[in-house]
């Protein structure tokens, strides 16, 4: 299993993060809602995703080539650096709060959607030992895009198809609402 904390160097990761900063922000807080913020993400999760991009298990026209040039040490250092940064987050769209909060906390019994909080925790901080990402404060646009990619089967980096199975049951309205709710979690 993946360790909860990277063995990388925060200082070395900071020096190596200059290229990453163009999309993810120098401190890991992305300014673009299309790209994920990495600040405060579990180091083990960052490493796993970088390895998936490098191995071609996860595809992105911008990220895949960036990961190809990283060594295991680079990945560990970058993961340690971004994990050490403080996430800023955003706000929940008020019109999406009720639905987003309901789906996040309780799921949808009538359609079989499991509660997001079951894996990602009440505040979205995730579970590094289980490999569940911290999603608190993540951009709503990014979260919605990833949920739709899981639903379409174009993102397959979820163990045992967990996210694909959940996303397959979500309506577009639920995806947008829960993504907005996640953006406002602290």
PDB file of C-alpha atoms in Angstrom, residues 5 26 36 42 46 48 53 58 61 64 78-79 84 105 114 117 119 121 123 142 149 161 166 169 172:
ATOM      1  CA  UNK A   5       3.437  10.747   3.659  1.00  0.00           C
ATOM      2  CA  UNK A  26       3.496  28.489  -7.162  1.00  0.00           C
ATOM      3  CA  UNK A  36      -6.567  21.307  -9.803  1.00  0.00           C
ATOM      4  CA  UNK A  42      -1.972  14.163   0.437  1.00  0.00           C
ATOM      5  CA  UNK A  46      -0.027  13.351  -5.652  1.00  0.00           C
ATOM      6  CA  UNK A  48       0.125   8.133  -7.301  1.00  0.00           C
ATOM      7  CA  UNK A  53       0.223  10.140 -15.821  1.00  0.00           C
ATOM      8  CA  UNK A  58      -4.245   8.706 -16.671  1.00  0.00           C
ATOM      9  CA  UNK A  61      -2.558  16.479 -23.110  1.00  0.00           C
ATOM     10  CA  UNK A  64       1.107  13.550 -19.358  1.00  0.00           C
ATOM     11  CA  UNK A  78       6.960  17.697  -5.553  1.00  0.00           C
ATOM     12  CA  UNK A  79       4.394  15.748  -3.545  1.00  0.00           C
ATOM     13  CA  UNK A  84       3.015  21.159   2.868  1.00  0.00           C
ATOM     14  CA  UNK A 105     -23.294  14.269   3.254  1.00  0.00           C
ATOM     15  CA  UNK A 114     -23.209   6.882  -1.814  1.00  0.00           C
ATOM     16  CA  UNK A 117     -18.316  12.157   2.976  1.00  0.00           C
ATOM     17  CA  UNK A 119     -14.636   8.385   1.752  1.00  0.00           C
ATOM     18  CA  UNK A 121     -14.673  12.900   5.134  1.00  0.00           C
ATOM     19  CA  UNK A 123     -14.707  18.403   5.567  1.00  0.00           C
ATOM     20  CA  UNK A 142     -12.322  20.798 -12.021  1.00  0.00           C
ATOM     21  CA  UNK A 149     -14.796  11.855 -16.797  1.00  0.00           C
ATOM     22  CA  UNK A 161     -14.044   1.524 -10.076  1.00  0.00           C
ATOM     23  CA  UNK A 166     -20.675   6.548  -7.959  1.00  0.00           C
ATOM     24  CA  UNK A 169     -25.429   7.342 -10.781  1.00  0.00           C
ATOM     25  CA  UNK A 172     -25.687  16.550 -14.154  1.00  0.00           C
TER      26      UNK A 172
END
